[in-house]
XYZ file of C-alpha atoms in Angstrom:
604
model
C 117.190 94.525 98.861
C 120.375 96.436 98.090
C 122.329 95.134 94.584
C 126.174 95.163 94.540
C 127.203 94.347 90.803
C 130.345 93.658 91.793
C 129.506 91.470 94.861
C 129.707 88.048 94.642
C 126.145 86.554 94.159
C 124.889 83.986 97.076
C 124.644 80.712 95.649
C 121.275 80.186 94.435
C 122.060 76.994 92.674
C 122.449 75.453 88.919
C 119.426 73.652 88.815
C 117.628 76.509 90.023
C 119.245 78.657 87.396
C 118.862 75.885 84.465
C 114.854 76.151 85.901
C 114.645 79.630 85.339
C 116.225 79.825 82.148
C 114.126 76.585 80.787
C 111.112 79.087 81.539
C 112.004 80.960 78.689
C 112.425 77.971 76.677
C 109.696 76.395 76.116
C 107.823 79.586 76.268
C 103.862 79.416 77.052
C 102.385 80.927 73.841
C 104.867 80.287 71.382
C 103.662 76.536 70.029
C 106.437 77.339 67.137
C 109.082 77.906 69.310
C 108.516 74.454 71.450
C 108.486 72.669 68.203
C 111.935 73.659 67.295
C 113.256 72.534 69.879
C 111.891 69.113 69.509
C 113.156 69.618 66.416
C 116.649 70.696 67.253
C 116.493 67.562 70.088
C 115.652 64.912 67.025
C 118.415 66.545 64.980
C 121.030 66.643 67.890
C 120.267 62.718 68.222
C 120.295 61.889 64.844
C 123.355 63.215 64.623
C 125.032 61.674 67.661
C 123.536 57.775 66.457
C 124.863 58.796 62.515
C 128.588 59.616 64.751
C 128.468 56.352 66.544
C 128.123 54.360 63.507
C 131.173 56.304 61.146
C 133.580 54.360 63.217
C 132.021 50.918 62.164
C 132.361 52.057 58.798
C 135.471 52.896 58.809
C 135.840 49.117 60.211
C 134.334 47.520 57.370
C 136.717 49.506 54.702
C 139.544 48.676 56.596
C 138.634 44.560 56.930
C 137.537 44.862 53.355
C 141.288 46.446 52.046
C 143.209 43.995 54.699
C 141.316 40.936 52.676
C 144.174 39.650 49.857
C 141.164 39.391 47.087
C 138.805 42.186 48.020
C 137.075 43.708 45.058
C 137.764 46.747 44.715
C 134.465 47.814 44.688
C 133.545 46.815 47.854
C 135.787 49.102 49.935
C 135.096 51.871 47.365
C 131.309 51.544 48.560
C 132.467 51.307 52.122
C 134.560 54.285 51.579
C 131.418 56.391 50.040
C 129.113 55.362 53.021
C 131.388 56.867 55.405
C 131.262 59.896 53.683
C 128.070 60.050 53.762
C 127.366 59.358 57.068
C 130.135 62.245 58.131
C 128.347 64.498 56.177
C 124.876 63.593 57.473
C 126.494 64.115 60.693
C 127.696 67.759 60.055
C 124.518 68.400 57.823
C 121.844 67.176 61.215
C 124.501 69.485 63.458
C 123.544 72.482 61.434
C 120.115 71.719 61.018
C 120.134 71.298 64.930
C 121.407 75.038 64.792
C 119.761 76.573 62.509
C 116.042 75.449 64.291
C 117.554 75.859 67.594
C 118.902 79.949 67.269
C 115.337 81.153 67.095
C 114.662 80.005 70.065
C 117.930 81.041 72.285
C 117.864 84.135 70.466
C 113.980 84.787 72.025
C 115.427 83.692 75.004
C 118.283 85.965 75.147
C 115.711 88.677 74.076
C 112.908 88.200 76.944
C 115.121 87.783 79.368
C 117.250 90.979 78.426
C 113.736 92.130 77.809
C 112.148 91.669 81.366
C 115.522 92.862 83.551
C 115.493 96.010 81.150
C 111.785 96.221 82.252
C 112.485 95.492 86.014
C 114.824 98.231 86.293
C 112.431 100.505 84.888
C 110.194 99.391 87.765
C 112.701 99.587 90.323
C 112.099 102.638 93.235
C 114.158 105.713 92.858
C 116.613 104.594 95.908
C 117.751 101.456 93.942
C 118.377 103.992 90.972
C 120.256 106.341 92.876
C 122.732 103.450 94.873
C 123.289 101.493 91.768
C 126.835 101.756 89.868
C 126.007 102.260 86.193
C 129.326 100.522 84.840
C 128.981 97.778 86.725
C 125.670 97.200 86.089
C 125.630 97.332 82.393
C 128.453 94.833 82.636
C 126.093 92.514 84.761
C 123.599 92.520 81.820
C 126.258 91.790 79.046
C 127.819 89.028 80.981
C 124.278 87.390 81.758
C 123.285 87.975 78.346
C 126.521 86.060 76.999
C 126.190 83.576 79.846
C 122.998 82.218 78.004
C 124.287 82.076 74.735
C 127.288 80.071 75.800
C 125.062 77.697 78.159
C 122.864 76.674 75.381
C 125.242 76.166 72.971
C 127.530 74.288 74.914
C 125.413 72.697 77.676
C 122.485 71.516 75.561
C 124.731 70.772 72.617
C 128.025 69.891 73.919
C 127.764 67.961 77.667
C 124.834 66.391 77.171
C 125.274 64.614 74.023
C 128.727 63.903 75.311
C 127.633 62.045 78.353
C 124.931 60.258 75.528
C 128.032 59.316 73.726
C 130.037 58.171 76.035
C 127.075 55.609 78.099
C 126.579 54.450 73.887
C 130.155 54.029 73.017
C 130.723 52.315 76.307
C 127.932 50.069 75.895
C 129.016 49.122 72.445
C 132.766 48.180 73.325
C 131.418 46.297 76.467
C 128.985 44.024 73.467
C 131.601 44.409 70.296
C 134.694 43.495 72.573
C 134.847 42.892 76.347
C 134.426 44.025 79.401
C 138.088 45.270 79.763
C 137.906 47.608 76.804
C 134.909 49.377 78.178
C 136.045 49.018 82.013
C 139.869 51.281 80.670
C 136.987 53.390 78.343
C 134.582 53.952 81.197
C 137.219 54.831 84.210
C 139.318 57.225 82.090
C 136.642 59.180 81.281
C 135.486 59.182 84.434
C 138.982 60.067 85.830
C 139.135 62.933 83.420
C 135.726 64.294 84.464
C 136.566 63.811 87.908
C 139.539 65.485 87.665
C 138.428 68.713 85.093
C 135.312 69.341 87.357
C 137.825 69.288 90.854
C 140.406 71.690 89.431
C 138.127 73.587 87.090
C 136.173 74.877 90.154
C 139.461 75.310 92.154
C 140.255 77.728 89.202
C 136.483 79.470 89.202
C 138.052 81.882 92.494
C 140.428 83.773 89.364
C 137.752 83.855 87.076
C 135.645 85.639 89.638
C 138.076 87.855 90.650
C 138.834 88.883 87.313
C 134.740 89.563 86.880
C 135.254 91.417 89.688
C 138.541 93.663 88.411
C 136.334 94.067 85.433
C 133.237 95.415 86.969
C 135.229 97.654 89.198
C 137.485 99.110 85.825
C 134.487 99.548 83.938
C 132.957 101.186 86.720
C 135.447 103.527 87.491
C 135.810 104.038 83.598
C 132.445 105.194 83.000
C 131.821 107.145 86.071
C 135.077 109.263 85.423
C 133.823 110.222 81.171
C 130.337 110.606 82.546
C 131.923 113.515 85.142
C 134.529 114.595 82.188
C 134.050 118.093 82.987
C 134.555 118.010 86.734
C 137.985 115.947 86.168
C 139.311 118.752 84.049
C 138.099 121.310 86.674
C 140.162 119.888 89.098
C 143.104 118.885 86.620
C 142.740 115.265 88.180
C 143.710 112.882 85.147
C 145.665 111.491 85.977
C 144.529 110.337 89.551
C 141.721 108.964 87.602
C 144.188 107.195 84.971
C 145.929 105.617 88.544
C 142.299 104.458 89.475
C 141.450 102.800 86.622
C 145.116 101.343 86.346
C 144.716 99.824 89.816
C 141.773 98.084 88.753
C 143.253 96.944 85.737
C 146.573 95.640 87.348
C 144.097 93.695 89.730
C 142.795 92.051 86.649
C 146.017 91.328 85.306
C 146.860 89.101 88.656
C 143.980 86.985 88.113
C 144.459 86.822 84.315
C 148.057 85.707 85.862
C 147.043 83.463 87.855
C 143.982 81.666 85.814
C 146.297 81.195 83.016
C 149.282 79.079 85.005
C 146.620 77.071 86.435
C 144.737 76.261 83.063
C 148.158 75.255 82.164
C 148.148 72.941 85.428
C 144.971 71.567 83.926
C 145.655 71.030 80.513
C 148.900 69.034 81.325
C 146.769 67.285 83.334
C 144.112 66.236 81.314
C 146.399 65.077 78.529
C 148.290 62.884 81.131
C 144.891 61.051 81.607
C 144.047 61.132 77.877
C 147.370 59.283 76.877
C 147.305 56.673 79.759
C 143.455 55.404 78.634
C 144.195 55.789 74.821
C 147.618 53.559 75.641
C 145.385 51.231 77.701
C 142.688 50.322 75.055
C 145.006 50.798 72.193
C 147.448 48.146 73.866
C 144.340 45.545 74.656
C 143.657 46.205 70.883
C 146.765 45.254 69.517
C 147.205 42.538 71.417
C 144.054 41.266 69.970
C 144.837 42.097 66.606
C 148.419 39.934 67.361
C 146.608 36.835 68.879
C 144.225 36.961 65.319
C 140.803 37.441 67.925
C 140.459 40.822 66.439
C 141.245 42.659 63.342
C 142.782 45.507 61.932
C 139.556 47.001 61.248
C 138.688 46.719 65.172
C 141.770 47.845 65.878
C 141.168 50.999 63.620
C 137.375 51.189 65.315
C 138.700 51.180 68.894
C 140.769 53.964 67.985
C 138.607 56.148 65.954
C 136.084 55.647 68.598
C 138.217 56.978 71.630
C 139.407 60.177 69.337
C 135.475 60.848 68.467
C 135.180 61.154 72.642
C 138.546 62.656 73.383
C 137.775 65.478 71.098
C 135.135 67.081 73.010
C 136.296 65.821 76.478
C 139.498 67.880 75.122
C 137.184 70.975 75.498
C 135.390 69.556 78.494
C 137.636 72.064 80.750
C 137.080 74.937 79.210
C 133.253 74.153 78.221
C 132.556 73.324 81.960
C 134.049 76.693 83.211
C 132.771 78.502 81.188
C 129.166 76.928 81.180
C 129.766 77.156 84.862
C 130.628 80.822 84.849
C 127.997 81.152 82.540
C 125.359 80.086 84.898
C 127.226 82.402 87.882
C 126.746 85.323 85.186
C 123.496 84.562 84.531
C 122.479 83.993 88.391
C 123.778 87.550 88.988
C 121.264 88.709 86.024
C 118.366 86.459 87.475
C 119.392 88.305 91.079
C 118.420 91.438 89.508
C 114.957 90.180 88.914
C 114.762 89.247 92.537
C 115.575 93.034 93.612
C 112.238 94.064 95.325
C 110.440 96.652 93.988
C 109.881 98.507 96.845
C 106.998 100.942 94.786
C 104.411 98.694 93.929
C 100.683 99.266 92.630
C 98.194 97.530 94.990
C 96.393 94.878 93.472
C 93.326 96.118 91.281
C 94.794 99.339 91.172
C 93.034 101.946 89.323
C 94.023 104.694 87.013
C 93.840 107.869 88.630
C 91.014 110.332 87.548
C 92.229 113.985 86.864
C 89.149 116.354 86.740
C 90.744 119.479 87.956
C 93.943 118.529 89.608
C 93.786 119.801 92.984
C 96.809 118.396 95.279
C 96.707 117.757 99.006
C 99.434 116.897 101.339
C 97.356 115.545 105.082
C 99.749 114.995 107.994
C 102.773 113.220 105.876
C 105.189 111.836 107.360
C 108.659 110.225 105.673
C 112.186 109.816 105.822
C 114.462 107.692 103.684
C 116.040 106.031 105.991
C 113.966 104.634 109.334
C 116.376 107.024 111.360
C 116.668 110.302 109.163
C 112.945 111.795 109.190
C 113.060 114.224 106.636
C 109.202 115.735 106.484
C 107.211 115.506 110.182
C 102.933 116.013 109.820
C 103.632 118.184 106.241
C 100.024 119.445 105.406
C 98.845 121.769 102.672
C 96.779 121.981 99.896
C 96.657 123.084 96.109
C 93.360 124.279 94.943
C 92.750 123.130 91.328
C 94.331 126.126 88.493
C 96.346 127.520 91.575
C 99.695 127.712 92.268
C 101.496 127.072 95.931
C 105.365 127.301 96.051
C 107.797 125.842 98.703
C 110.663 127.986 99.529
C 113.321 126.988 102.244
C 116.943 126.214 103.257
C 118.410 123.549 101.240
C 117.390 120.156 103.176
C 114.528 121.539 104.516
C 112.749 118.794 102.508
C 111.162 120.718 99.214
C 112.175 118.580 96.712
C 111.376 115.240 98.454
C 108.068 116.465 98.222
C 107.820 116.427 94.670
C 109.292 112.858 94.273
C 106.628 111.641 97.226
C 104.123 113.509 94.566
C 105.407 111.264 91.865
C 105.769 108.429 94.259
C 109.129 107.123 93.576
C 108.702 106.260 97.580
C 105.591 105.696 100.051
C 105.302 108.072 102.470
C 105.319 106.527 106.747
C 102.448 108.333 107.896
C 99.749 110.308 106.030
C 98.147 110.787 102.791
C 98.947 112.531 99.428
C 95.886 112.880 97.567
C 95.377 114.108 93.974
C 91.232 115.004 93.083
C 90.544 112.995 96.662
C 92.372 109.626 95.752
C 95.172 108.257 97.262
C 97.960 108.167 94.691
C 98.801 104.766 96.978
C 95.274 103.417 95.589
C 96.080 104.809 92.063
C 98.215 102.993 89.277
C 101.782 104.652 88.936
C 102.065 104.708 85.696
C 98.519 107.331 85.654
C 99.476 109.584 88.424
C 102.796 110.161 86.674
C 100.614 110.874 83.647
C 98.890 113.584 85.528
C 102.241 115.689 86.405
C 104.566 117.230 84.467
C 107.489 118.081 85.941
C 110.725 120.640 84.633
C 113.587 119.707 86.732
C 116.350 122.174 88.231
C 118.811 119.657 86.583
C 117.838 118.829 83.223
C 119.298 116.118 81.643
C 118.813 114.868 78.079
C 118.848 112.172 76.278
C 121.767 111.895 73.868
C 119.708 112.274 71.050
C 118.138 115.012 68.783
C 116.832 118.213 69.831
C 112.868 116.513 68.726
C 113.799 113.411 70.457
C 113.833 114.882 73.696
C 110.905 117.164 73.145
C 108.596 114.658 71.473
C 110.055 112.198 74.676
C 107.276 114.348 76.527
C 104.442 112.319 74.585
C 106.072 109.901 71.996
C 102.749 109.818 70.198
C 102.560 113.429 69.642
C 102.534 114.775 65.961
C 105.781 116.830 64.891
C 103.549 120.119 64.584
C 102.872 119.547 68.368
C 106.306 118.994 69.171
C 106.822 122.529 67.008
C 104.162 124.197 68.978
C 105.304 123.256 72.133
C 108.774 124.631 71.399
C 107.498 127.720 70.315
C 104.986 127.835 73.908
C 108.639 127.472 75.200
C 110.218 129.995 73.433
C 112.932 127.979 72.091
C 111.766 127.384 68.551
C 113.399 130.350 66.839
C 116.750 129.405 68.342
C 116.335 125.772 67.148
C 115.137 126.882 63.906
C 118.714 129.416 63.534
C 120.970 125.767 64.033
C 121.918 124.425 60.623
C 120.058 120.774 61.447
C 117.345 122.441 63.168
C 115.164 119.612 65.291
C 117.795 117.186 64.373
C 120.537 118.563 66.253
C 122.238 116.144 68.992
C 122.252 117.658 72.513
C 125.336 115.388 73.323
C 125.848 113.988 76.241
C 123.127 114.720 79.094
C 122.547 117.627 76.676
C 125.935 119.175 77.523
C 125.742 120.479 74.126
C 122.993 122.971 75.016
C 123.435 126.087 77.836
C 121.892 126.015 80.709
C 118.763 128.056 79.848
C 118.228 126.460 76.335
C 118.035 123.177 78.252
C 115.475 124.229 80.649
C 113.804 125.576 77.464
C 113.582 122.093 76.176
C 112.653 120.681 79.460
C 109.960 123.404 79.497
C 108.285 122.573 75.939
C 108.524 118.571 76.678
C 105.977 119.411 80.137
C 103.817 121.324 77.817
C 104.143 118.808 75.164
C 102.768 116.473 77.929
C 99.684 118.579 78.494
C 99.352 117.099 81.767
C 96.888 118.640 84.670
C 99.509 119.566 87.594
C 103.457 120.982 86.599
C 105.740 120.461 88.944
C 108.635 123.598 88.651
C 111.450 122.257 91.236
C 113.977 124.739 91.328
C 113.639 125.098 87.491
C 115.741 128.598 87.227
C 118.265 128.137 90.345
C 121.170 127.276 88.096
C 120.572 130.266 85.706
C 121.952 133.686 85.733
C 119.336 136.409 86.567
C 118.862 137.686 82.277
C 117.657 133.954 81.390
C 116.016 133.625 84.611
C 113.573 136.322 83.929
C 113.146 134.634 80.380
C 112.431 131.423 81.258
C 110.423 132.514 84.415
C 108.137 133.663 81.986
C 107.736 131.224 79.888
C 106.964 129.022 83.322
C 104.385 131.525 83.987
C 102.393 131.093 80.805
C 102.767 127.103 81.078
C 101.160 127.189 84.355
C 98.467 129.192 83.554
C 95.519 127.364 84.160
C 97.022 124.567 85.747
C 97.516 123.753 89.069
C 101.044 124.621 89.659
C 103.939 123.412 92.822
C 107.084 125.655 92.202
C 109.689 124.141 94.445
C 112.201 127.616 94.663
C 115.279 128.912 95.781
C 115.030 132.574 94.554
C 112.082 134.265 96.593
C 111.996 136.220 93.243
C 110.305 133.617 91.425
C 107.550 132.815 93.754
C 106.298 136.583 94.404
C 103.059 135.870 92.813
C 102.083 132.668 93.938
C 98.813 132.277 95.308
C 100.343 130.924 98.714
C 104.265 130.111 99.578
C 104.475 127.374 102.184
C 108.220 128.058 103.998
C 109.721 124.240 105.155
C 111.832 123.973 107.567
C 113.477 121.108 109.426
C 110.558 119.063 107.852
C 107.692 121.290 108.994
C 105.901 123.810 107.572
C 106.524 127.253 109.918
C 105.028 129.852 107.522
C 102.332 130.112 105.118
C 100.427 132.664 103.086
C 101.366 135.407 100.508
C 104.192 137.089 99.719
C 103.102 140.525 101.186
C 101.480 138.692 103.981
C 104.790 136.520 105.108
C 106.919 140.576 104.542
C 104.953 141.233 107.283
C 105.170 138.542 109.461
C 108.460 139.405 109.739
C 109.554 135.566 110.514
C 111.809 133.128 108.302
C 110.234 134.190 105.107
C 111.292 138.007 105.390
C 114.864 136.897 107.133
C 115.196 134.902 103.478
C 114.350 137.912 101.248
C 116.367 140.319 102.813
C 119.266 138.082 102.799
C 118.704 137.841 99.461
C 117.733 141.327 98.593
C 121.432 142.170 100.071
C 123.306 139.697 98.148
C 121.352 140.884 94.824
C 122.411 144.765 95.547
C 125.862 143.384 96.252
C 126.644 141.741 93.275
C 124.781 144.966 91.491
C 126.870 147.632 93.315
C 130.315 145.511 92.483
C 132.630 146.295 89.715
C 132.212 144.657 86.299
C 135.193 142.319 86.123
């Protein structure tokens, strides 16, 4: 299932949304947490009942002044009550709050929790499809999108609509049906009409998601590639890029704003004709002597204490509403299929000596682009096989089939006789330890990205290791030492001292089988030779797959496998395939003639 982050999400419905999210709760396991929000529920009602009765207070103080010999002391009493009760009100608000944030906050942070884990357990071809920008902006929004629907939702619709049916019923008892008939129908005009335009405005508000993911997108990809831009001097066609994207954004900012304004004018309209309505009935009671002031002043105070939040009604039900679509596209991540699963009662792959074997596979990424056909061959335990070839011949694939980041058609890869298929992921990853042609690095210290070989490893090990790499006297010469930042991907760090790293976080590893895919392609021939022999002590011992370009670097393998179009067309030594006189020896010379070239031409 392919993920678009800036794609409009199908419509997997509210409820189903709300369902999800009330998962996490009223978590299973977390007695505390569910008693909270009982807590916060009793609080939010307490406070709503203590609201409904301020008005009648307010009555009573009013009556009380309005009566020629009042004591004094009676209103004064009056008067302190209804303090009281407004701050009770405020005081069982906060308390609501303060019990409730553990629990959204545990929300926010399992749900963030399991789509950061999800991703992690996504297969490589999601990985290498996905849009980075845009899909760190998914996660924010979704992330935000809770907060603002239990803040608002739970604590702002749903005690309104308690409010309302309450304040309703009491005007229909206190007064007549009249009062609550103009009471009931305005509100329900103004819902009526905030929900009809509110999600005739949603379209800008997606489109400016949209115009956001695209910007950010574009934004990120462009600094992550910073160096290629200035190659190519091509500022500012990236600055017109993002500024598209932006301008985009600015037309539905545009656009959303006149038609909140449509809205608001619109809302107020309704607000003034019900308020004039009950207000008029009220005075006219007041003038005929079968009400009083005080009702008067309780009629009024009443309809303010449910304007107020039906005021923010528009914007709380767009933005709860675009809170749920935010959080839907979140909750769509979690639906993204795995692809790379472990089979139910999946073992952890037993490493005795490490011996690899390729029988008869058969893949291709794409049901109409085979890219190995019947690929056999096999790694003896301690030995070491390399796979040379023309690029796209399919040598690399092989390694990621050997780390399964994708299930092979046809065949079997076995590692000690069991099916890595049959074998948790997480322990045949363990097994292999791999040094990249393209490192990249974490932005992080120089022992950061070692020790990221075995996070539980001591700091002498990470030392030792970068010494079996041959990197630990340069590291030691930088002023921080191990705490020096690589930068970004590690562009802080040549070429070869990268490889160095990557080199002493595989042996930091200490795992059974290395995997060297083109490790020394990218370097010029003085650090190859350096790092090829720090390779060459690593592997000693281990069983080895060196995945090369240069023939150079493969010379004394114990067998070189030559791929082509998918197949294997050569095997056997180095001397052996020299005289075979096939593909193998066409490769060398070629490159035996391009290295006395570049020898035999001038120095620049």
């Amino acid at each position: 299932m392919a993920f678009d982050a800036s794609a409009e999400s199908p419509n997997r419905g509210s409820w189903k949304t709300l369902k999800t999210l009330g998962f996490y709760l009223w978590p299973r396991g977390y007695p505390g947490l569910k008693m909270r929000v009982a807590a916060a529920v009793f609080c939010l009602l307490l406070a709503k009942i203590v609201g409904v009765y301020v008005p009648f207070l307010l009555k009573q103080a009013v009556d009380a002044l309005s009566v020629e010999a009042a004591l004094l002391a009676i209103p004064l009493g009056l008067i302190l009550a209804y303090g009281a009760a407004r701050f009770l009100q405020q005081a069982f608000g906060e308390l609501r709050d303060y019990l409730f944030v553990n629990v959204s906050q545990h929300a926010q942070r399992q749900i963030a929790l399991s789509t950061f884990k999800h991703l992690h357990n996504l297969s490589m071809r999601f990985h290498l499809e996905r849009q980075t920008g845009g899909l760190s902006r998914v996660i924010e929004r979704g992330v935000k999108g809770i907060q603002f629907v239990l803040s608002f939702m739970l604590f702002n619709i749903v005690p309104t609509i308690f409010e309302i049916i309450l304040v309703t019923g009491i005007l229909l008892v206190q007064f007549d049906l009249s009062f609550a008939a103009i009471t009931f129908f305005t509100i329900a005009f103004y819902i009526g009409f905030t929900l009809i335009v509110t999600d005739w405005r949603l379209k800008y508000r997606v489109a400016m998601n949209k115009r956001d993911t695209e910007a950010n997108t574009k934004a990120i990809d462009s600094l992550l590639n910073y160096e290629t831009v200035k190659y190519f001097g091509n500022e500012e066609h990236e600055h017109g890029r993002y500024d598209q994207a932006l301008k985009g954004y600015m037309a539905a900012a545009t656009q959303g704003q006149a038609s909140l304004s449509l809205l608001n004018v619109g809302q107020a309209t309704i607000i003034a004709a019900g308020l004039l309505g009950v207000m008029w009935l009220a005075a006219r009671g007041v003038v005929h002597r079968s009400l009083t002031v005080g009702d008067f002043v309780l009629v009024n105070t009443f309809l303010i204490q449910l304007y107020l939040p039906l005021n923010f009604l528009g914007f709380v039900y767009r933005e709860t509403k675009q809170g749920l679509v935010d959080m839907d596209k979140m909750f769509e991540l979690l639906q993204v299929n795995a692809e790379i699963e472990d089979k139910p009662g999946a073992r952890a792959l037993t490493v005795t000596n490490g011996e690899i074997e390729f029988d008869a596979v058969t893949f291709g990424y794409e049901p109409d682009r085979v890219i190995l056909r019947d690929v056999s061959f096999n790694v003896p335990a301690g030995k070491t096989v390399a796979l040379v070839g023309p690029s796209g011949s399919g040598k690399s694939t092989i390694s990621r089939l050997l780390f399964r980041f994708y299930d092979i058609q046809r065949g079997a890869i076995r590692i000690d006789g069991q099916d890595i298929r049959d074998a948790t992921q997480k322990s045949v990853r363990a097994a292999i330890g791999i040094v990249p042609q393209d490192t990249v690095l974490f932005n992080d210290t120089i022992i950061y990205n070692i020790h990221y070989g075995r996070v539980g490893a001591t700091e002498d090990e990470v030392v030792q290791a970068a010494r079996m790499a041959h990197i630990h006297d340069f590291v030691a010469s930088l002023p921080q030492g191990y705490k020096t930042t690589v930068g970004e991907r590690g562009l802080k760090l040549s070429g070869g001292e990268k490889q160095r790293v990557a080199i002493a976080r595989a042996i930091l590893k200490k795992p059974r089988i290395l995997v060297f895919d083109e490790a020394t392609s990218a370097l010029d021939s003085r650090t190859e030779k350096e790092i090829q022999r720090s390779l060459n002590e690593v592997a000693r011992d281990r069983t080895t797959l060196v995945i090369a370009h240069r023939l150079s670097t493969v010379v004394d393998a114990d067998q070189i496998l030559v791929l082509k179009n998918g197949q294997i067309v050569e095997r056997g030594r180095h001397q052996e395939l020299l005289r075979l006189g096939g593909e193998y020896a066409a490769m060398w010379e070629k490159q035996q003639q391009q290295i006395q070239a570049a020898q035999a031409a001038p120095p620049p």
